[in-house]
Coordinates of C-alpha atoms in Angstrom, one line a residue:
Chain A
G490 CA -12.4 74.8 145.5
N491 CA -13.0 73.4 142.0
S492 CA -15.2 75.2 139.7
V493 CA -16.3 75.4 136.0
T494 CA -17.5 78.6 134.3
Q495 CA -19.3 78.3 130.9
M496 CA -20.3 81.3 128.7
E497 CA -23.9 82.4 129.3
G498 CA -26.5 81.4 126.6
P499 CA -28.5 81.4 124.9
V500 CA -26.1 81.3 121.9
T501 CA -28.0 81.7 118.7
L502 CA -26.4 80.9 115.1
S503 CA -27.4 80.2 111.7
E504 CA -26.9 76.8 110.1
E505 CA -23.4 76.1 108.9
A506 CA -22.1 78.6 111.2
F507 CA -18.9 78.1 113.2
L508 CA -19.5 77.3 116.8
T509 CA -17.4 78.1 119.9
I510 CA -18.7 77.7 123.5
N511 CA -16.2 78.7 126.0
C512 CA -15.4 76.7 129.3
T513 CA -12.8 77.6 131.8
Y514 CA -12.1 75.8 135.0
T515 CA -10.4 76.1 138.2
A516 CA -9.0 73.0 139.9
T517 CA -6.1 72.0 142.2
G518 CA -4.5 69.2 140.4
Y519 CA -5.1 67.7 137.1
P520 CA -8.7 67.2 136.3
S521 CA -10.3 65.2 133.4
L522 CA -12.6 67.4 131.4
F523 CA -15.9 66.6 129.7
W524 CA -18.6 68.0 127.5
Y525 CA -22.0 66.5 127.8
V526 CA -25.3 67.5 125.5
Q527 CA -28.8 67.5 126.6
Y528 CA -31.4 67.5 123.8
P529 CA -34.8 68.8 124.7
G530 CA -36.6 66.4 127.0
E531 CA -33.8 64.1 127.3
G532 CA -31.1 63.1 129.8
L533 CA -27.4 64.1 129.6
Q534 CA -25.3 62.4 127.0
L535 CA -21.5 62.3 127.0
L536 CA -20.2 64.2 124.0
L537 CA -16.5 64.1 124.3
K538 CA -13.6 64.0 127.1
A539 CA -10.0 64.7 127.5
T540 CA -8.1 63.4 130.5
K541 CA -4.9 65.4 130.2
A542 CA -3.2 68.5 129.0
D543 CA -3.1 69.1 125.2
D544 CA -5.5 66.0 124.7
K545 CA -8.3 66.9 122.0
G546 CA -11.6 65.1 122.4
S547 CA -13.8 64.7 119.3
N548 CA -17.2 63.3 118.5
K549 CA -20.0 64.1 116.0
G550 CA -17.9 66.9 114.3
F551 CA -17.3 68.5 117.8
E552 CA -13.9 69.2 119.2
A553 CA -12.4 70.3 122.4
T554 CA -8.6 70.7 123.6
Y555 CA -7.5 70.6 127.0
R556 CA -5.4 73.8 127.7
K557 CA -3.6 73.7 131.0
E558 CA -2.0 77.1 130.5
T559 CA -5.3 78.8 130.0
T560 CA -7.1 76.2 132.2
S561 CA -9.7 75.9 129.3
F562 CA -11.7 73.2 127.3
H563 CA -13.7 75.3 124.7
L564 CA -16.1 73.5 122.6
E565 CA -16.0 74.1 118.8
K566 CA -17.7 72.8 115.6
G567 CA -17.0 73.9 112.1
S568 CA -20.6 73.9 110.7
V569 CA -23.5 73.6 113.0
Q570 CA -26.9 72.1 112.0
V571 CA -30.5 72.6 113.3
S572 CA -30.3 69.3 115.0
D573 CA -27.2 70.6 117.3
S574 CA -29.7 72.7 119.1
A575 CA -29.4 71.6 122.8
V576 CA -27.9 72.6 126.0
Y577 CA -24.1 72.0 126.3
F578 CA -22.6 71.2 129.8
C579 CA -18.9 71.4 130.4
A580 CA -17.6 69.5 133.6
L581 CA -14.5 68.5 135.3
R582 CA -13.6 65.4 137.4
M583 CA -11.0 64.9 139.9
D584 CA -9.7 61.5 139.9
S585 CA -9.3 61.3 143.6
N586 CA -13.0 61.0 144.1
Y587 CA -14.4 60.7 140.5
Q588 CA -17.3 63.2 141.3
L589 CA -18.2 65.6 138.5
I590 CA -18.2 69.4 139.0
W591 CA -20.6 71.0 136.4
G592 CA -20.8 74.4 134.7
A593 CA -24.3 75.9 134.5
G594 CA -24.8 74.9 130.9
T595 CA -25.1 76.9 127.5
K596 CA -28.3 76.8 125.5
L597 CA -27.4 76.6 121.7
I598 CA -30.1 77.5 119.2
I599 CA -29.4 76.8 115.5
K600 CA -31.8 78.6 112.8
P601 CA -32.3 77.2 109.5
Chain B
D344 CA -27.5 53.3 126.4
A345 CA -26.4 52.3 129.9
G346 CA -29.8 50.7 130.7
I347 CA -31.0 53.3 133.2
T348 CA -34.6 53.9 133.8
Q349 CA -36.1 56.4 136.2
S350 CA -39.8 56.4 137.5
P351 CA -41.9 58.1 137.6
R352 CA -41.1 60.4 134.7
H353 CA -43.3 63.2 135.9
K354 CA -44.8 63.9 139.2
V355 CA -46.9 66.6 140.7
T356 CA -47.2 66.6 144.5
E357 CA -48.3 68.7 147.4
T358 CA -45.9 70.4 149.9
G359 CA -45.6 68.2 153.0
T360 CA -46.0 64.9 151.3
P361 CA -43.4 62.3 151.0
V362 CA -42.1 61.3 147.4
T363 CA -39.8 58.6 146.2
L364 CA -38.1 58.5 143.0
R365 CA -36.6 55.3 141.7
C366 CA -33.5 54.7 139.5
H367 CA -33.0 51.2 138.0
Q368 CA -30.0 49.8 136.1
T369 CA -29.6 46.7 134.4
E370 CA -25.8 46.4 134.0
N371 CA -24.6 45.9 137.7
H372 CA -22.7 49.0 138.0
R373 CA -21.4 49.8 141.6
Y374 CA -21.6 53.6 141.5
M375 CA -24.9 55.4 141.3
Y376 CA -25.8 59.1 141.6
W377 CA -28.7 61.4 142.2
Y378 CA -28.6 65.0 140.8
R379 CA -30.9 67.8 140.6
Q380 CA -31.0 70.2 137.6
D381 CA -32.1 73.8 137.9
P382 CA -31.8 76.8 135.5
G383 CA -28.4 78.5 136.1
H384 CA -26.9 75.8 138.4
G385 CA -26.0 73.2 136.1
L386 CA -26.2 69.8 138.0
R387 CA -25.9 69.4 141.5
L388 CA -25.1 66.0 143.3
I389 CA -27.6 65.2 146.1
H390 CA -26.3 61.9 147.0
Y391 CA -24.3 58.9 145.6
S392 CA -23.9 55.2 146.3
Y393 CA -20.8 53.1 146.1
G394 CA -22.4 49.8 146.9
V395 CA -25.5 48.1 148.3
K396 CA -26.1 49.9 151.6
D397 CA -23.3 52.2 151.1
T398 CA -24.2 55.8 150.3
D399 CA -22.8 59.3 150.9
K400 CA -24.0 62.9 151.0
G401 CA -23.4 65.3 148.0
E402 CA -23.4 69.0 147.8
V403 CA -27.3 69.6 148.3
S404 CA -28.3 66.7 150.5
D405 CA -30.5 68.6 152.9
G406 CA -34.2 67.3 152.7
Y407 CA -33.4 64.1 150.8
S408 CA -32.7 60.7 151.9
V409 CA -31.6 57.6 149.9
S410 CA -31.5 53.9 149.9
R411 CA -29.8 51.2 148.0
S412 CA -30.9 47.6 149.0
K413 CA -30.1 46.1 145.7
T414 CA -27.3 46.8 143.2
E415 CA -29.8 47.7 140.6
D416 CA -32.0 50.1 142.4
F417 CA -31.3 53.5 143.9
L418 CA -34.0 55.3 145.6
L419 CA -34.3 59.0 146.4
T420 CA -36.9 60.1 149.0
L421 CA -38.1 63.5 149.8
E422 CA -39.6 63.0 153.5
S423 CA -41.7 66.1 153.2
A424 CA -41.6 67.9 149.7
T425 CA -41.1 71.6 149.6
S426 CA -41.6 74.0 146.7
S427 CA -37.7 74.5 146.7
Q428 CA -37.5 70.8 145.7
T429 CA -39.4 71.5 142.4
S430 CA -36.7 70.3 140.1
V431 CA -35.6 67.8 137.3
Y432 CA -33.9 64.8 139.0
F433 CA -31.3 62.7 137.1
C434 CA -29.8 59.3 138.0
A435 CA -26.4 58.4 136.7
I436 CA -24.2 55.4 137.0
R437 CA -20.4 55.4 136.8
A438 CA -19.3 52.8 134.0
S439 CA -16.8 50.5 135.5
G440 CA -13.3 50.3 133.9
G441 CA -12.2 52.3 131.0
G442 CA -12.7 55.9 131.3
D443 CA -15.1 55.7 134.3
E444 CA -17.6 58.1 132.7
Q445 CA -21.0 58.9 134.2
Y446 CA -24.1 57.9 132.1
F447 CA -27.4 59.3 132.7
G448 CA -31.2 58.3 133.0
P449 CA -33.9 60.3 131.1
G450 CA -34.9 62.4 134.2
T451 CA -37.9 63.0 136.5
R452 CA -39.5 66.2 136.4
L453 CA -41.0 67.0 140.0
T454 CA -43.4 69.6 140.7
V455 CA -44.3 70.5 144.4
T456 CA -47.2 72.7 144.7

């Protein structure tokens, strides 16, 4: 079946460090891929997406590239801030039913 | 902001009691979803709706029922709450047109004692 695997957290970094959160997927067909972010005490917010191979999604300094050959959609940011502390979820969506399949989430902690 | 509210935001209830959670949207979206969020599991789909009175089961539907009598409201009911249903519950809508992304409400934290 379809599934998403994320690196386990928490990931702890210092402010201005480079961030990578790994996400790989298993899917039959060609899913759309998403990153959502959940700040403490809040609901999930769409961060970025990519709908086909080699697409790059970007938002708020975060980027992720849809790599079909490695079935990956790793999230990156060049210089993190304390305000980026949150839980990040990777998800895939098969366009046959538009349902989202979620990774377990990765908690990111940024220290000043 | 997709105009989604959930009520209550927090609830503590006893095992065996019925509980209803409400999701309300203001933008006339056709698709609505109920998820539960538990540590280590990400989000898991409970039920979804594709129109008034049209609903279907998700991955973890046992012990839950839903109703949608109006476009704007999607209710999740736990007929007889159990401790395993202690969780954070999120409602979502699918935005119509464009990318059809899902947008989420603020969540309801339910504790079953």
